[in-house]
PDB file of C-alpha atoms in Angstrom:
ATOM      1  CA  UNK A   1     -19.340 112.244 -65.318  1.00  0.00           C
ATOM      2  CA  UNK A   2     -19.162 110.999 -61.893  1.00  0.00           C
ATOM      3  CA  UNK A   3     -19.275 107.334 -60.816  1.00  0.00           C
ATOM      4  CA  UNK A   4     -22.173 108.801 -58.665  1.00  0.00           C
ATOM      5  CA  UNK A   5     -24.193 109.323 -61.769  1.00  0.00           C
ATOM      6  CA  UNK A   6     -24.458 105.822 -62.327  1.00  0.00           C
ATOM      7  CA  UNK A   7     -26.224 102.800 -60.912  1.00  0.00           C
ATOM      8  CA  UNK A   8     -23.537 100.578 -60.859  1.00  0.00           C
ATOM      9  CA  UNK A   9     -19.705 100.424 -61.700  1.00  0.00           C
ATOM     10  CA  UNK A  10     -16.676  98.377 -61.776  1.00  0.00           C
ATOM     11  CA  UNK A  11     -13.275  98.784 -63.196  1.00  0.00           C
ATOM     12  CA  UNK A  12     -13.984  98.886 -66.811  1.00  0.00           C
ATOM     13  CA  UNK A  13     -17.702  99.356 -67.299  1.00  0.00           C
ATOM     14  CA  UNK A  14     -20.786 101.897 -65.943  1.00  0.00           C
ATOM     15  CA  UNK A  15     -24.105 101.317 -66.292  1.00  0.00           C
ATOM     16  CA  UNK A  16     -26.319 103.938 -66.069  1.00  0.00           C
ATOM     17  CA  UNK A  17     -30.274 104.278 -65.608  1.00  0.00           C
ATOM     18  CA  UNK A  18     -32.481 106.988 -67.574  1.00  0.00           C
ATOM     19  CA  UNK A  19     -35.030 109.169 -66.195  1.00  0.00           C
ATOM     20  CA  UNK A  20     -38.662 107.424 -65.651  1.00  0.00           C
ATOM     21  CA  UNK A  21     -40.181 106.809 -69.119  1.00  0.00           C
ATOM     22  CA  UNK A  22     -42.696 104.748 -70.812  1.00  0.00           C
ATOM     23  CA  UNK A  23     -40.845 101.715 -70.597  1.00  0.00           C
ATOM     24  CA  UNK A  24     -40.407 100.025 -67.327  1.00  0.00           C
ATOM     25  CA  UNK A  25     -36.378 100.504 -67.288  1.00  0.00           C
ATOM     26  CA  UNK A  26     -34.045 102.018 -70.155  1.00  0.00           C
ATOM     27  CA  UNK A  27     -30.323 101.532 -69.180  1.00  0.00           C
ATOM     28  CA  UNK A  28     -27.315 102.242 -70.860  1.00  0.00           C
ATOM     29  CA  UNK A  29     -24.206 100.471 -70.106  1.00  0.00           C
ATOM     30  CA  UNK A  30     -20.757 101.728 -71.340  1.00  0.00           C
ATOM     31  CA  UNK A  31     -17.135 101.094 -71.203  1.00  0.00           C
ATOM     32  CA  UNK A  32     -15.057 103.498 -68.851  1.00  0.00           C
ATOM     33  CA  UNK A  33     -12.664 103.390 -71.673  1.00  0.00           C
ATOM     34  CA  UNK A  34     -13.612 105.958 -74.796  1.00  0.00           C
ATOM     35  CA  UNK A  35     -13.510 103.433 -77.687  1.00  0.00           C
ATOM     36  CA  UNK A  36     -16.083 104.165 -80.871  1.00  0.00           C
ATOM     37  CA  UNK A  37     -17.151 100.958 -80.903  1.00  0.00           C
ATOM     38  CA  UNK A  38     -16.483  97.077 -80.164  1.00  0.00           C
ATOM     39  CA  UNK A  39     -13.793  97.022 -82.904  1.00  0.00           C
ATOM     40  CA  UNK A  40     -11.756  99.243 -80.730  1.00  0.00           C
ATOM     41  CA  UNK A  41     -11.668  97.147 -77.062  1.00  0.00           C
ATOM     42  CA  UNK A  42      -8.982  94.713 -76.600  1.00  0.00           C
ATOM     43  CA  UNK A  43      -9.959  91.176 -76.648  1.00  0.00           C
ATOM     44  CA  UNK A  44     -10.301  91.148 -72.750  1.00  0.00           C
ATOM     45  CA  UNK A  45     -12.926  93.685 -72.700  1.00  0.00           C
ATOM     46  CA  UNK A  46     -14.579  92.423 -75.990  1.00  0.00           C
ATOM     47  CA  UNK A  47     -15.056  89.062 -73.669  1.00  0.00           C
ATOM     48  CA  UNK A  48     -15.926  90.919 -70.517  1.00  0.00           C
ATOM     49  CA  UNK A  49     -18.705  92.710 -72.754  1.00  0.00           C
ATOM     50  CA  UNK A  50     -20.232  90.081 -73.772  1.00  0.00           C
ATOM     51  CA  UNK A  51     -20.534  88.602 -69.731  1.00  0.00           C
ATOM     52  CA  UNK A  52     -21.945  91.948 -69.026  1.00  0.00           C
ATOM     53  CA  UNK A  53     -24.681  92.250 -72.100  1.00  0.00           C
ATOM     54  CA  UNK A  54     -25.636  88.875 -70.565  1.00  0.00           C
ATOM     55  CA  UNK A  55     -25.739  90.104 -66.955  1.00  0.00           C
ATOM     56  CA  UNK A  56     -27.614  93.279 -67.287  1.00  0.00           C
ATOM     57  CA  UNK A  57     -30.080  91.173 -69.651  1.00  0.00           C
ATOM     58  CA  UNK A  58     -31.038  88.658 -66.830  1.00  0.00           C
ATOM     59  CA  UNK A  59     -31.161  91.348 -64.251  1.00  0.00           C
ATOM     60  CA  UNK A  60     -33.472  93.160 -66.030  1.00  0.00           C
ATOM     61  CA  UNK A  61     -35.556  90.235 -66.831  1.00  0.00           C
ATOM     62  CA  UNK A  62     -35.487  90.114 -62.960  1.00  0.00           C
ATOM     63  CA  UNK A  63     -38.226  93.016 -62.822  1.00  0.00           C
ATOM     64  CA  UNK A  64     -41.616  91.746 -62.136  1.00  0.00           C
ATOM     65  CA  UNK A  65     -43.760  91.967 -65.472  1.00  0.00           C
ATOM     66  CA  UNK A  66     -40.725  92.366 -67.825  1.00  0.00           C
ATOM     67  CA  UNK A  67     -40.809  89.786 -70.766  1.00  0.00           C
ATOM     68  CA  UNK A  68     -37.942  91.047 -72.912  1.00  0.00           C
ATOM     69  CA  UNK A  69     -34.955  93.087 -72.936  1.00  0.00           C
ATOM     70  CA  UNK A  70     -34.146  94.956 -76.460  1.00  0.00           C
ATOM     71  CA  UNK A  71     -30.288  95.508 -76.646  1.00  0.00           C
ATOM     72  CA  UNK A  72     -29.509  98.363 -79.176  1.00  0.00           C
ATOM     73  CA  UNK A  73     -26.266 100.183 -79.950  1.00  0.00           C
ATOM     74  CA  UNK A  74     -26.712 103.500 -81.732  1.00  0.00           C
ATOM     75  CA  UNK A  75     -23.563 105.788 -82.017  1.00  0.00           C
ATOM     76  CA  UNK A  76     -24.667 108.274 -84.592  1.00  0.00           C
ATOM     77  CA  UNK A  77     -23.781 111.367 -83.486  1.00  0.00           C
ATOM     78  CA  UNK A  78     -21.682 110.260 -80.402  1.00  0.00           C
ATOM     79  CA  UNK A  79     -18.219 108.754 -80.453  1.00  0.00           C
ATOM     80  CA  UNK A  80     -18.474 106.907 -77.318  1.00  0.00           C
ATOM     81  CA  UNK A  81     -19.710 103.068 -76.994  1.00  0.00           C
ATOM     82  CA  UNK A  82     -22.974 102.611 -75.303  1.00  0.00           C
ATOM     83  CA  UNK A  83     -25.381  99.666 -75.338  1.00  0.00           C
ATOM     84  CA  UNK A  84     -28.932 100.573 -74.503  1.00  0.00           C
ATOM     85  CA  UNK A  85     -31.508  98.164 -72.399  1.00  0.00           C
ATOM     86  CA  UNK A  86     -35.090  98.755 -73.024  1.00  0.00           C
ATOM     87  CA  UNK A  87     -37.275  96.570 -70.810  1.00  0.00           C
ATOM     88  CA  UNK A  88     -40.594  95.382 -72.610  1.00  0.00           C
ATOM     89  CA  UNK A  89     -43.503  94.576 -70.076  1.00  0.00           C
ATOM     90  CA  UNK A  90     -45.226  91.299 -70.561  1.00  0.00           C
ATOM     91  CA  UNK A  91     -48.166  91.704 -73.108  1.00  0.00           C
ATOM     92  CA  UNK A  92     -47.348  94.844 -74.480  1.00  0.00           C
ATOM     93  CA  UNK A  93     -46.448  93.373 -77.923  1.00  0.00           C
ATOM     94  CA  UNK A  94     -46.755  97.051 -79.481  1.00  0.00           C
ATOM     95  CA  UNK A  95     -43.483  97.737 -77.942  1.00  0.00           C
ATOM     96  CA  UNK A  96     -41.631  94.858 -79.712  1.00  0.00           C
ATOM     97  CA  UNK A  97     -38.734  95.197 -82.158  1.00  0.00           C
ATOM     98  CA  UNK A  98     -38.049  99.095 -82.940  1.00  0.00           C
ATOM     99  CA  UNK A  99     -40.956 100.310 -81.843  1.00  0.00           C
ATOM    100  CA  UNK A 100     -39.781  99.992 -78.297  1.00  0.00           C
ATOM    101  CA  UNK A 101     -37.884 103.352 -78.457  1.00  0.00           C
ATOM    102  CA  UNK A 102     -41.488 105.057 -79.971  1.00  0.00           C
ATOM    103  CA  UNK A 103     -43.468 103.672 -77.548  1.00  0.00           C
ATOM    104  CA  UNK A 104     -41.300 104.889 -74.633  1.00  0.00           C
ATOM    105  CA  UNK A 105     -42.142 108.361 -75.735  1.00  0.00           C
ATOM    106  CA  UNK A 106     -45.636 108.027 -75.960  1.00  0.00           C
ATOM    107  CA  UNK A 107     -46.482 105.637 -72.915  1.00  0.00           C
ATOM    108  CA  UNK A 108     -47.024 107.437 -69.327  1.00  0.00           C
ATOM    109  CA  UNK A 109     -43.892 107.609 -67.191  1.00  0.00           C
ATOM    110  CA  UNK A 110     -43.389 104.766 -64.968  1.00  0.00           C
ATOM    111  CA  UNK A 111     -44.182 106.086 -61.761  1.00  0.00           C
ATOM    112  CA  UNK A 112     -40.838 107.092 -59.520  1.00  0.00           C
ATOM    113  CA  UNK A 113     -41.340 104.573 -56.780  1.00  0.00           C
ATOM    114  CA  UNK A 114     -41.538 101.797 -59.251  1.00  0.00           C
ATOM    115  CA  UNK A 115     -38.588 102.964 -61.311  1.00  0.00           C
ATOM    116  CA  UNK A 116     -36.596 103.175 -57.809  1.00  0.00           C
ATOM    117  CA  UNK A 117     -37.977  99.606 -57.694  1.00  0.00           C
ATOM    118  CA  UNK A 118     -36.649  98.547 -60.567  1.00  0.00           C
ATOM    119  CA  UNK A 119     -33.337 100.239 -60.273  1.00  0.00           C
ATOM    120  CA  UNK A 120     -32.978  98.209 -56.870  1.00  0.00           C
ATOM    121  CA  UNK A 121     -33.939  94.785 -58.436  1.00  0.00           C
ATOM    122  CA  UNK A 122     -30.975  95.484 -61.035  1.00  0.00           C
ATOM    123  CA  UNK A 123     -28.110  96.657 -58.731  1.00  0.00           C
ATOM    124  CA  UNK A 124     -29.129  93.634 -56.526  1.00  0.00           C
ATOM    125  CA  UNK A 125     -28.891  91.391 -58.772  1.00  0.00           C
TER     126      UNK A 125
END
């Protein structure tokens, strides 16, 4: 994938936004280096990963109406490290914990203009 497919990139990391869905925003953070898991990263990249996880979470929490960010790692069927960020709306307790992924498919999609504004909030942060 080209860097143009991502909302933010640097020398080691890329951040992608998934298309509008039921949650305010769903993002994927991945290292440029193709690795199966954190165990395969150098100590320097592991340190950066911790910082990146916190920075992306802070940026997502900057979206108006987002109360919590679920940070997940799934690798079944994919041999590349991906961190998922799923924003939970304030007061929408149904989307707590593992139910966020289910509700993301059930709720009506976030309007496109709101989705773009949410991306702008994240990239500005």
